[in-house]
Amino acid sequence: MSPQPVLPASESFRLPNTTILVRLAQADVKLCVDTLLSAYRNAEFPERLRFSIQAQPGEDVTCVAVFRSGAARKLCAGFPVGVDFCVEALMRQVFVEQRRGAPATAEEFCLWVDSHAVFVSRWDTSALLEWGKVQ
């Protein structure tokens, strides 16, 4: 029998500020960056997203570095407060996994994906609403 999902401890799955932790395996840097862009562009509330990137041992170029240097700047183009401010805000949401397999709390939705995932429109809201249906 497979492990059961963590049940929501409250109605937080209905709130737009509930944290969604996306754990992403970096099998390929370009695909990883594309997956990050897809997640941000298609989230209804991208500010609630956090990304934990699991880089492959011995890789010189990481998804996080490439995302910061190019893709994040494109994502922030036209940001009213400035591109640099926006990039720094995004980078506070993206980090390299230090502790492998750290458990998610009952108030944090955790999604594991490979670096070739494509997200649909409003995927964040849909995922949380599905989590709320868990019994």
Tab-separated table of N, CA, C and O in Angstrom:
chain	number	residue	atom	x	y	z
A	1	MET	N	0.850	-1.188	0.000
A	1	MET	CA	0.000	0.000	0.000
A	1	MET	C	0.890	1.244	0.000
A	1	MET	O	1.814	1.365	0.780
A	2	SER	N	0.604	2.169	-0.886
A	2	SER	CA	1.407	3.389	-0.970
A	2	SER	C	1.046	4.344	0.163
A	2	SER	O	-0.052	4.299	0.702
A	3	PRO	N	1.987	5.238	0.510
A	3	PRO	CA	1.718	6.199	1.587
A	3	PRO	C	0.537	7.099	1.242
A	3	PRO	O	0.356	7.470	0.081
A	4	GLN	N	-0.219	7.446	2.238
A	4	GLN	CA	-1.367	8.318	2.056
A	4	GLN	C	-0.905	9.776	2.056
A	4	GLN	O	0.054	10.129	2.730
A	5	PRO	N	-1.600	10.646	1.307
A	5	PRO	CA	-1.226	12.065	1.312
A	5	PRO	C	-1.497	12.688	2.678
A	5	PRO	O	-2.333	12.212	3.433
A	6	VAL	N	-0.755	13.747	2.969
A	6	VAL	CA	-0.974	14.498	4.201
A	6	VAL	C	-2.304	15.230	4.056
A	6	VAL	O	-2.532	15.941	3.078
A	7	LEU	N	-3.185	15.048	5.024
A	7	LEU	CA	-4.480	15.727	4.981
A	7	LEU	C	-4.323	17.192	5.357
A	7	LEU	O	-3.502	17.531	6.213
A	8	PRO	N	-5.109	18.072	4.736
A	8	PRO	CA	-5.085	19.478	5.154
A	8	PRO	C	-5.524	19.576	6.617
A	8	PRO	O	-6.494	18.934	7.019
A	9	ALA	N	-4.804	20.355	7.416
A	9	ALA	CA	-5.139	20.508	8.828
A	9	ALA	C	-6.207	21.583	9.033
A	9	ALA	O	-6.707	21.749	10.132
A	10	SER	N	-6.523	22.316	7.971
A	10	SER	CA	-7.498	23.400	8.067
A	10	SER	C	-8.087	23.650	6.675
A	10	SER	O	-7.896	22.847	5.773
A	11	GLU	N	-8.733	24.761	6.534
A	11	GLU	CA	-9.292	25.162	5.242
A	11	GLU	C	-8.286	25.985	4.428
A	11	GLU	O	-8.660	26.680	3.487
A	12	SER	N	-7.005	25.906	4.781
A	12	SER	CA	-5.979	26.723	4.127
A	12	SER	C	-5.868	26.454	2.629
A	12	SER	O	-5.412	27.313	1.885
A	13	PHE	N	-6.295	25.287	2.193
A	13	PHE	CA	-6.220	24.975	0.765
A	13	PHE	C	-7.094	25.903	-0.065
A	13	PHE	O	-6.926	26.001	-1.275
A	14	ARG	N	-7.999	26.612	0.561
A	14	ARG	CA	-8.872	27.557	-0.148
A	14	ARG	C	-8.260	28.957	-0.263
A	14	ARG	O	-8.787	29.803	-0.968
A	15	LEU	N	-7.165	29.215	0.436
A	15	LEU	CA	-6.594	30.554	0.509
A	15	LEU	C	-5.539	30.781	-0.571
A	15	LEU	O	-4.754	29.874	-0.869
A	16	PRO	N	-5.468	31.986	-1.130
A	16	PRO	CA	-4.490	32.264	-2.184
A	16	PRO	C	-3.051	32.386	-1.684
A	16	PRO	O	-2.129	32.424	-2.473
A	17	ASN	N	-2.840	32.417	-0.368
A	17	ASN	CA	-1.469	32.557	0.153
A	17	ASN	C	-0.914	31.260	0.733
A	17	ASN	O	0.156	31.262	1.333
A	18	THR	N	-1.606	30.150	0.564
A	18	THR	CA	-1.081	28.871	1.032
A	18	THR	C	0.133	28.489	0.189
A	18	THR	O	0.097	28.547	-1.032
A	19	THR	N	1.205	28.128	0.857
A	19	THR	CA	2.456	27.805	0.180
A	19	THR	C	2.354	26.492	-0.590
A	19	THR	O	1.825	25.508	-0.090
A	20	ILE	N	2.886	26.513	-1.809
A	20	ILE	CA	3.025	25.292	-2.601
A	20	ILE	C	4.514	25.093	-2.843
A	20	ILE	O	5.172	25.933	-3.452
A	21	LEU	N	5.035	23.998	-2.318
A	21	LEU	CA	6.431	23.652	-2.525
A	21	LEU	C	6.505	22.690	-3.708
A	21	LEU	O	5.908	21.621	-3.685
A	22	VAL	N	7.221	23.100	-4.752
A	22	VAL	CA	7.416	22.249	-5.925
A	22	VAL	C	8.848	21.739	-5.870
A	22	VAL	O	9.791	22.522	-5.932
A	23	ARG	N	8.997	20.442	-5.707
A	23	ARG	CA	10.325	19.832	-5.725
A	23	ARG	C	10.579	19.356	-7.141
A	23	ARG	O	9.801	18.595	-7.705
A	24	LEU	N	11.669	19.826	-7.689
A	24	LEU	CA	11.956	19.621	-9.106
A	24	LEU	C	13.311	18.957	-9.276
A	24	LEU	O	14.321	19.475	-8.807
A	25	ALA	N	13.331	17.807	-9.939
A	25	ALA	CA	14.579	17.116	-10.238
A	25	ALA	C	15.207	17.750	-11.474
A	25	ALA	O	14.565	17.859	-12.508
A	26	GLN	N	16.456	18.183	-11.346
A	26	GLN	CA	17.142	18.821	-12.471
A	26	GLN	C	17.854	17.760	-13.291
A	26	GLN	O	19.024	17.505	-13.113
A	27	ALA	N	17.153	17.136	-14.200
A	27	ALA	CA	17.773	16.145	-15.077
A	27	ALA	C	18.446	16.841	-16.256
A	27	ALA	O	19.418	16.357	-16.802
A	28	ASP	N	17.914	17.982	-16.651
A	28	ASP	CA	18.417	18.740	-17.792
A	28	ASP	C	18.179	20.211	-17.483
A	28	ASP	O	17.062	20.603	-17.139
A	29	VAL	N	19.210	21.030	-17.593
A	29	VAL	CA	19.105	22.438	-17.201
A	29	VAL	C	18.049	23.183	-18.005
A	29	VAL	O	17.212	23.889	-17.455
A	30	LYS	N	18.042	23.046	-19.320
A	30	LYS	CA	17.072	23.764	-20.151
A	30	LYS	C	15.641	23.346	-19.810
A	30	LYS	O	14.761	24.192	-19.667
A	31	LEU	N	15.414	22.050	-19.669
A	31	LEU	CA	14.071	21.585	-19.323
A	31	LEU	C	13.653	22.075	-17.943
A	31	LEU	O	12.489	22.421	-17.723
A	32	CYS	N	14.586	22.106	-17.017
A	32	CYS	CA	14.302	22.592	-15.670
A	32	CYS	C	13.862	24.058	-15.715
A	32	CYS	O	12.867	24.438	-15.095
A	33	VAL	N	14.592	24.875	-16.453
A	33	VAL	CA	14.249	26.301	-16.591
A	33	VAL	C	12.877	26.442	-17.255
A	33	VAL	O	12.044	27.234	-16.810
A	34	ASP	N	12.620	25.668	-18.294
A	34	ASP	CA	11.317	25.709	-18.969
A	34	ASP	C	10.194	25.324	-18.012
A	34	ASP	O	9.101	25.904	-18.050
A	35	THR	N	10.455	24.355	-17.138
A	35	THR	CA	9.450	23.922	-16.164
A	35	THR	C	9.174	25.041	-15.160
A	35	THR	O	8.011	25.309	-14.829
A	36	LEU	N	10.216	25.703	-14.680
A	36	LEU	CA	10.023	26.842	-13.773
A	36	LEU	C	9.193	27.940	-14.430
A	36	LEU	O	8.257	28.480	-13.830
A	37	LEU	N	9.517	28.273	-15.672
A	37	LEU	CA	8.755	29.294	-16.397
A	37	LEU	C	7.295	28.890	-16.558
A	37	LEU	O	6.387	29.700	-16.368
A	38	SER	N	7.067	27.643	-16.920
A	38	SER	CA	5.699	27.150	-17.098
A	38	SER	C	4.920	27.262	-15.790
A	38	SER	O	3.763	27.692	-15.774
A	39	ALA	N	5.553	26.882	-14.685
A	39	ALA	CA	4.881	26.946	-13.380
A	39	ALA	C	4.532	28.385	-13.017
A	39	ALA	O	3.404	28.669	-12.605
A	40	TYR	N	5.482	29.307	-13.178
A	40	TYR	CA	5.227	30.713	-12.856
A	40	TYR	C	4.176	31.329	-13.772
A	40	TYR	O	3.262	32.016	-13.319
A	41	ARG	N	4.323	31.127	-15.060
A	41	ARG	CA	3.399	31.758	-16.013
A	41	ARG	C	1.971	31.263	-15.884
A	41	ARG	O	1.034	31.993	-16.183
A	42	ASN	N	1.794	30.029	-15.456
A	42	ASN	CA	0.458	29.438	-15.410
A	42	ASN	C	-0.168	29.402	-14.024
A	42	ASN	O	-1.315	28.972	-13.886
A	43	ALA	N	0.548	29.849	-13.014
A	43	ALA	CA	-0.017	29.880	-11.660
A	43	ALA	C	-0.961	31.068	-11.520
A	43	ALA	O	-0.685	32.156	-12.030
A	44	GLU	N	-2.051	30.855	-10.834
A	44	GLU	CA	-2.969	31.957	-10.551
A	44	GLU	C	-2.359	32.902	-9.506
A	44	GLU	O	-2.520	34.114	-9.575
A	45	PHE	N	-1.622	32.319	-8.540
A	45	PHE	CA	-0.988	33.089	-7.477
A	45	PHE	C	0.491	32.686	-7.381
A	45	PHE	O	0.893	31.956	-6.477
A	46	PRO	N	1.335	33.164	-8.312
A	46	PRO	CA	2.738	32.731	-8.335
A	46	PRO	C	3.528	33.111	-7.088
A	46	PRO	O	4.527	32.469	-6.775
A	47	GLU	N	3.071	34.096	-6.347
A	47	GLU	CA	3.798	34.515	-5.146
A	47	GLU	C	3.773	33.447	-4.054
A	47	GLU	O	4.579	33.478	-3.134
A	48	ARG	N	2.869	32.488	-4.122
A	48	ARG	CA	2.822	31.442	-3.098
A	48	ARG	C	3.717	30.245	-3.429
A	48	ARG	O	3.839	29.320	-2.642
A	49	LEU	N	4.346	30.255	-4.589
A	49	LEU	CA	5.172	29.126	-5.013
A	49	LEU	C	6.559	29.170	-4.390
A	49	LEU	O	7.137	30.230	-4.219
A	50	ARG	N	7.082	28.012	-4.055
A	50	ARG	CA	8.457	27.827	-3.636
A	50	ARG	C	8.981	26.630	-4.424
A	50	ARG	O	8.264	25.652	-4.607
A	51	PHE	N	10.211	26.722	-4.894
A	51	PHE	CA	10.801	25.647	-5.688
A	51	PHE	C	12.054	25.120	-5.011
A	51	PHE	O	12.924	25.894	-4.629
A	52	SER	N	12.128	23.833	-4.891
A	52	SER	CA	13.318	23.170	-4.376
A	52	SER	C	13.907	22.372	-5.534
A	52	SER	O	13.307	21.395	-5.986
A	53	ILE	N	15.058	22.810	-6.023
A	53	ILE	CA	15.684	22.174	-7.174
A	53	ILE	C	16.699	21.143	-6.685
A	53	ILE	O	17.592	21.470	-5.901
A	54	GLN	N	16.565	19.919	-7.145
A	54	GLN	CA	17.518	18.872	-6.774
A	54	GLN	C	18.469	18.655	-7.940
A	54	GLN	O	18.143	17.965	-8.897
A	55	ALA	N	19.624	19.303	-7.848
A	55	ALA	CA	20.630	19.219	-8.904
A	55	ALA	C	21.303	17.853	-8.875
A	55	ALA	O	21.401	17.214	-7.829
A	56	GLN	N	21.757	17.429	-10.032
A	56	GLN	CA	22.484	16.171	-10.143
A	56	GLN	C	23.904	16.381	-9.623
A	56	GLN	O	24.508	17.422	-9.880
A	57	PRO	N	24.465	15.409	-8.909
A	57	PRO	CA	25.837	15.548	-8.393
A	57	PRO	C	26.833	15.822	-9.522
A	57	PRO	O	26.742	15.229	-10.592
A	58	GLY	N	27.743	16.747	-9.275
A	58	GLY	CA	28.804	17.032	-10.225
A	58	GLY	C	28.442	17.961	-11.365
A	58	GLY	O	29.269	18.219	-12.225
A	59	GLU	N	27.232	18.508	-11.394
A	59	GLU	CA	26.862	19.422	-12.473
A	59	GLU	C	27.450	20.803	-12.205
A	59	GLU	O	27.344	21.341	-11.110
A	60	ASP	N	28.102	21.359	-13.231
A	60	ASP	CA	28.709	22.683	-13.101
A	60	ASP	C	27.688	23.798	-13.263
A	60	ASP	O	27.743	24.803	-12.582
A	61	VAL	N	26.755	23.633	-14.185
A	61	VAL	CA	25.741	24.642	-14.456
A	61	VAL	C	24.436	24.166	-13.832
A	61	VAL	O	23.993	23.049	-14.084
A	62	THR	N	23.849	25.009	-13.009
A	62	THR	CA	22.605	24.606	-12.362
A	62	THR	C	21.415	25.342	-12.955
A	62	THR	O	21.552	26.444	-13.500
A	63	CYS	N	20.287	24.734	-12.812
A	63	CYS	CA	19.022	25.324	-13.259
A	63	CYS	C	18.813	26.683	-12.599
A	63	CYS	O	18.384	27.635	-13.239
A	64	VAL	N	19.141	26.793	-11.323
A	64	VAL	CA	18.927	28.040	-10.587
A	64	VAL	C	19.758	29.169	-11.190
A	64	VAL	O	19.266	30.277	-11.401
A	65	ALA	N	21.019	28.895	-11.512
A	65	ALA	CA	21.891	29.924	-12.086
A	65	ALA	C	21.395	30.369	-13.458
A	65	ALA	O	21.365	31.567	-13.759
A	66	VAL	N	20.989	29.425	-14.277
A	66	VAL	CA	20.499	29.760	-15.623
A	66	VAL	C	19.179	30.519	-15.522
A	66	VAL	O	18.953	31.501	-16.229
A	67	PHE	N	18.300	30.088	-14.622
A	67	PHE	CA	17.027	30.771	-14.422
A	67	PHE	C	17.270	32.220	-14.013
A	67	PHE	O	16.678	33.145	-14.562
A	68	ARG	N	18.171	32.431	-13.065
A	68	ARG	CA	18.468	33.781	-12.583
A	68	ARG	C	19.020	34.662	-13.705
A	68	ARG	O	18.618	35.808	-13.860
A	69	SER	N	19.925	34.134	-14.503
A	69	SER	CA	20.615	34.953	-15.489
A	69	SER	C	19.785	35.295	-16.721
A	69	SER	O	20.065	36.285	-17.388
A	70	GLY	N	18.779	34.519	-17.041
A	70	GLY	CA	18.035	34.799	-18.267
A	70	GLY	C	16.528	34.733	-18.125
A	70	GLY	O	15.828	35.718	-18.306
A	71	ALA	N	16.027	33.561	-17.796
A	71	ALA	CA	14.578	33.340	-17.789
A	71	ALA	C	13.853	34.214	-16.775
A	71	ALA	O	12.783	34.746	-17.059
A	72	ALA	N	14.422	34.389	-15.597
A	72	ALA	CA	13.767	35.215	-14.581
A	72	ALA	C	13.656	36.663	-15.051
A	72	ALA	O	12.662	37.334	-14.805
A	73	ARG	N	14.681	37.146	-15.734
A	73	ARG	CA	14.650	38.524	-16.246
A	73	ARG	C	13.546	38.680	-17.291
A	73	ARG	O	12.858	39.695	-17.328
A	74	LYS	N	13.365	37.678	-18.146
A	74	LYS	CA	12.286	37.731	-19.145
A	74	LYS	C	10.931	37.716	-18.468
A	74	LYS	O	10.011	38.432	-18.862
A	75	LEU	N	10.802	36.874	-17.443
A	75	LEU	CA	9.545	36.768	-16.709
A	75	LEU	C	9.196	38.099	-16.038
A	75	LEU	O	8.035	38.454	-15.909
A	76	CYS	N	10.212	38.849	-15.638
A	76	CYS	CA	10.020	40.111	-14.918
A	76	CYS	C	9.947	41.333	-15.828
A	76	CYS	O	9.781	42.451	-15.334
A	77	ALA	N	10.100	41.150	-17.110
A	77	ALA	CA	10.064	42.293	-18.038
A	77	ALA	C	8.763	43.068	-17.853
A	77	ALA	O	7.686	42.493	-17.801
A	78	GLY	N	8.886	44.372	-17.696
A	78	GLY	CA	7.702	45.212	-17.528
A	78	GLY	C	7.192	45.288	-16.101
A	78	GLY	O	6.169	45.906	-15.835
A	79	PHE	N	7.883	44.653	-15.166
A	79	PHE	CA	7.465	44.696	-13.763
A	79	PHE	C	7.548	46.144	-13.280
A	79	PHE	O	8.582	46.793	-13.443
A	80	PRO	N	6.480	46.702	-12.697
A	80	PRO	CA	6.431	48.122	-12.364
A	80	PRO	C	7.545	48.616	-11.430
A	80	PRO	O	7.990	49.744	-11.529
A	81	VAL	N	8.006	47.788	-10.496
A	81	VAL	CA	9.009	48.227	-9.528
A	81	VAL	C	10.421	48.044	-10.071
A	81	VAL	O	11.376	48.546	-9.509
A	82	GLY	N	10.557	47.342	-11.177
A	82	GLY	CA	11.862	47.135	-11.782
A	82	GLY	C	12.221	45.669	-11.917
A	82	GLY	O	11.856	44.856	-11.080
A	83	VAL	N	12.937	45.362	-12.974
A	83	VAL	CA	13.302	43.975	-13.276
A	83	VAL	C	14.191	43.393	-12.181
A	83	VAL	O	13.978	42.270	-11.729
A	84	ASP	N	15.191	44.147	-11.728
A	84	ASP	CA	16.111	43.623	-10.715
A	84	ASP	C	15.386	43.276	-9.423
A	84	ASP	O	15.640	42.240	-8.811
A	85	PHE	N	14.479	44.133	-8.989
A	85	PHE	CA	13.699	43.868	-7.776
A	85	PHE	C	12.871	42.594	-7.950
A	85	PHE	O	12.815	41.746	-7.062
A	86	CYS	N	12.245	42.459	-9.098
A	86	CYS	CA	11.417	41.289	-9.392
A	86	CYS	C	12.257	40.015	-9.396
A	86	CYS	O	11.874	39.005	-8.814
A	87	VAL	N	13.430	40.059	-10.049
A	87	VAL	CA	14.302	38.879	-10.120
A	87	VAL	C	14.718	38.460	-8.711
A	87	VAL	O	14.684	37.274	-8.373
A	88	GLU	N	15.096	39.423	-7.880
A	88	GLU	CA	15.497	39.083	-6.506
A	88	GLU	C	14.334	38.457	-5.733
A	88	GLU	O	14.523	37.528	-4.966
A	89	ALA	N	13.132	38.962	-5.938
A	89	ALA	CA	11.961	38.383	-5.275
A	89	ALA	C	11.720	36.946	-5.738
A	89	ALA	O	11.459	36.058	-4.928
A	90	LEU	N	11.836	36.719	-7.044
A	90	LEU	CA	11.673	35.356	-7.566
A	90	LEU	C	12.734	34.421	-7.011
A	90	LEU	O	12.439	33.284	-6.652
A	91	MET	N	13.957	34.896	-6.928
A	91	MET	CA	15.050	34.031	-6.491
A	91	MET	C	14.938	33.653	-5.021
A	91	MET	O	15.490	32.657	-4.593
A	92	ARG	N	14.194	34.433	-4.243
A	92	ARG	CA	13.932	34.033	-2.853
A	92	ARG	C	12.976	32.837	-2.813
A	92	ARG	O	12.844	32.189	-1.784
A	93	GLN	N	12.311	32.566	-3.930
A	93	GLN	CA	11.378	31.449	-4.002
A	93	GLN	C	12.009	30.189	-4.594
A	93	GLN	O	11.387	29.149	-4.600
A	94	VAL	N	13.221	30.288	-5.119
A	94	VAL	CA	13.869	29.166	-5.796
A	94	VAL	C	15.173	28.850	-5.082
A	94	VAL	O	16.005	29.729	-4.896
A	95	PHE	N	15.351	27.612	-4.663
A	95	PHE	CA	16.581	27.251	-3.965
A	95	PHE	C	16.981	25.825	-4.322
A	95	PHE	O	16.177	25.037	-4.799
A	96	VAL	N	18.242	25.526	-4.072
A	96	VAL	CA	18.751	24.179	-4.288
A	96	VAL	C	18.500	23.386	-3.017
A	96	VAL	O	18.772	23.867	-1.917
A	97	GLU	N	17.970	22.189	-3.179
A	97	GLU	CA	17.621	21.344	-2.030
A	97	GLU	C	18.864	21.001	-1.218
A	97	GLU	O	19.826	20.465	-1.746
A	98	GLN	N	18.825	21.335	0.049
A	98	GLN	CA	19.916	20.993	0.959
A	98	GLN	C	19.623	19.693	1.703
A	98	GLN	O	20.505	18.904	1.930
A	99	ARG	N	18.375	19.508	2.084
A	99	ARG	CA	17.978	18.296	2.808
A	99	ARG	C	17.064	17.490	1.902
A	99	ARG	O	15.936	17.869	1.658
A	100	ARG	N	17.523	16.404	1.425
A	100	ARG	CA	16.711	15.576	0.537
A	100	ARG	C	15.576	14.922	1.323
A	100	ARG	O	15.784	14.360	2.380
A	101	GLY	N	14.392	15.032	0.765
A	101	GLY	CA	13.250	14.346	1.354
A	101	GLY	C	12.693	14.963	2.612
A	101	GLY	O	12.024	14.285	3.371
A	102	ALA	N	12.960	16.240	2.866
A	102	ALA	CA	12.377	16.882	4.038
A	102	ALA	C	10.856	16.865	3.902
A	102	ALA	O	10.326	17.180	2.841
A	103	PRO	N	10.149	16.454	4.942
A	103	PRO	CA	8.693	16.321	4.830
A	103	PRO	C	7.978	17.667	4.733
A	103	PRO	O	8.434	18.657	5.301
A	104	ALA	N	6.895	17.684	4.011
A	104	ALA	CA	6.050	18.871	3.955
A	104	ALA	C	5.186	18.889	5.206
A	104	ALA	O	4.860	17.849	5.766
A	105	THR	N	4.832	20.068	5.665
A	105	THR	CA	3.954	20.174	6.826
A	105	THR	C	2.510	20.055	6.358
A	105	THR	O	2.223	20.066	5.163
A	106	ALA	N	1.602	19.975	7.296
A	106	ALA	CA	0.184	19.846	6.956
A	106	ALA	C	-0.354	21.108	6.292
A	106	ALA	O	-1.397	21.065	5.659
A	107	GLU	N	0.336	22.218	6.425
A	107	GLU	CA	-0.129	23.468	5.825
A	107	GLU	C	0.649	23.841	4.574
A	107	GLU	O	0.620	24.969	4.135
A	108	GLU	N	1.359	22.904	4.019
A	108	GLU	CA	2.166	23.173	2.839
A	108	GLU	C	1.909	22.056	1.834
A	108	GLU	O	2.091	20.891	2.144
A	109	PHE	N	1.475	22.426	0.653
A	109	PHE	CA	1.241	21.434	-0.393
A	109	PHE	C	2.564	21.180	-1.100
A	109	PHE	O	3.256	22.120	-1.483
A	110	CYS	N	2.934	19.935	-1.248
A	110	CYS	CA	4.205	19.588	-1.871
A	110	CYS	C	3.943	18.778	-3.137
A	110	CYS	O	3.187	17.814	-3.129
A	111	LEU	N	4.580	19.184	-4.222
A	111	LEU	CA	4.419	18.528	-5.510
A	111	LEU	C	5.797	18.175	-6.050
A	111	LEU	O	6.662	19.040	-6.170
A	112	TRP	N	6.021	16.900	-6.341
A	112	TRP	CA	7.278	16.454	-6.939
A	112	TRP	C	7.073	16.318	-8.435
A	112	TRP	O	6.123	15.683	-8.879
A	113	VAL	N	7.971	16.933	-9.223
A	113	VAL	CA	7.887	16.809	-10.679
A	113	VAL	C	9.287	16.635	-11.260
A	113	VAL	O	10.286	16.990	-10.638
A	114	ASP	N	9.338	16.084	-12.468
A	114	ASP	CA	10.593	16.012	-13.205
A	114	ASP	C	10.771	17.306	-13.984
A	114	ASP	O	9.841	18.106	-14.113
A	115	SER	N	11.949	17.477	-14.559
A	115	SER	CA	12.259	18.746	-15.228
A	115	SER	C	11.693	18.850	-16.639
A	115	SER	O	12.158	19.663	-17.414
A	116	HIS	N	10.683	18.077	-16.957
A	116	HIS	CA	10.040	18.206	-18.268
A	116	HIS	C	8.537	18.436	-18.114
A	116	HIS	O	7.787	18.238	-19.048
A	117	ALA	N	8.125	18.899	-16.935
A	117	ALA	CA	6.706	19.121	-16.674
A	117	ALA	C	6.216	20.402	-17.340
A	117	ALA	O	6.954	21.377	-17.474
A	118	VAL	N	4.955	20.384	-17.744
A	118	VAL	CA	4.286	21.564	-18.297
A	118	VAL	C	3.038	21.785	-17.450
A	118	VAL	O	2.273	20.856	-17.211
A	119	PHE	N	2.851	23.001	-16.976
A	119	PHE	CA	1.735	23.315	-16.102
A	119	PHE	C	0.604	23.982	-16.882
A	119	PHE	O	0.855	24.779	-17.772
A	120	VAL	N	-0.626	23.660	-16.515
A	120	VAL	CA	-1.806	24.247	-17.151
A	120	VAL	C	-2.209	25.517	-16.408
A	120	VAL	O	-1.775	25.752	-15.278
A	121	SER	N	-3.045	26.302	-17.013
A	121	SER	CA	-3.529	27.544	-16.416
A	121	SER	C	-4.213	27.266	-15.070
A	121	SER	O	-5.002	26.334	-14.948
A	122	ARG	N	-3.866	28.077	-14.075
A	122	ARG	CA	-4.438	27.997	-12.723
A	122	ARG	C	-4.143	26.665	-12.039
A	122	ARG	O	-4.880	26.194	-11.209
A	123	TRP	N	-3.024	26.042	-12.396
A	123	TRP	CA	-2.675	24.736	-11.838
A	123	TRP	C	-2.553	24.778	-10.314
A	123	TRP	O	-2.899	23.806	-9.630
A	124	ASP	N	-2.080	25.890	-9.772
A	124	ASP	CA	-1.882	25.996	-8.329
A	124	ASP	C	-3.202	25.937	-7.568
A	124	ASP	O	-3.353	25.183	-6.601
A	125	THR	N	-4.175	26.676	-8.029
A	125	THR	CA	-5.493	26.678	-7.390
A	125	THR	C	-6.161	25.318	-7.541
A	125	THR	O	-6.722	24.775	-6.578
A	126	SER	N	-6.069	24.734	-8.722
A	126	SER	CA	-6.673	23.414	-8.961
A	126	SER	C	-6.049	22.343	-8.072
A	126	SER	O	-6.749	21.506	-7.498
A	127	ALA	N	-4.718	22.369	-7.931
A	127	ALA	CA	-4.030	21.372	-7.109
A	127	ALA	C	-4.459	21.474	-5.647
A	127	ALA	O	-4.715	20.460	-4.992
A	128	LEU	N	-4.560	22.699	-5.139
A	128	LEU	CA	-4.967	22.869	-3.743
A	128	LEU	C	-6.410	22.436	-3.518
A	128	LEU	O	-6.732	21.819	-2.498
A	129	LEU	N	-7.283	22.740	-4.464
A	129	LEU	CA	-8.676	22.310	-4.319
A	129	LEU	C	-8.793	20.796	-4.330
A	129	LEU	O	-9.590	20.208	-3.591
A	130	GLU	N	-7.972	20.141	-5.157
A	130	GLU	CA	-7.949	18.669	-5.151
A	130	GLU	C	-7.439	18.149	-3.822
A	130	GLU	O	-7.930	17.153	-3.295
A	131	TRP	N	-6.425	18.807	-3.270
A	131	TRP	CA	-5.884	18.417	-1.961
A	131	TRP	C	-6.988	18.502	-0.901
A	131	TRP	O	-7.086	17.643	-0.026
A	132	GLY	N	-7.839	19.507	-1.019
A	132	GLY	CA	-8.924	19.666	-0.059
A	132	GLY	C	-9.947	18.548	-0.112
A	132	GLY	O	-10.700	18.337	0.828
A	133	LYS	N	-9.981	17.790	-1.205
A	133	LYS	CA	-10.921	16.667	-1.349
A	133	LYS	C	-10.398	15.364	-0.740
A	133	LYS	O	-11.128	14.395	-0.646
A	134	VAL	N	-9.116	15.363	-0.313
A	134	VAL	CA	-8.521	14.142	0.254
A	134	VAL	C	-9.233	13.781	1.542
A	134	VAL	O	-9.513	14.627	2.378
A	135	GLN	N	-9.517	12.486	1.697
A	135	GLN	CA	-10.198	12.015	2.919
A	135	GLN	C	-9.374	10.949	3.590
A	135	GLN	O	-8.743	10.172	3.002
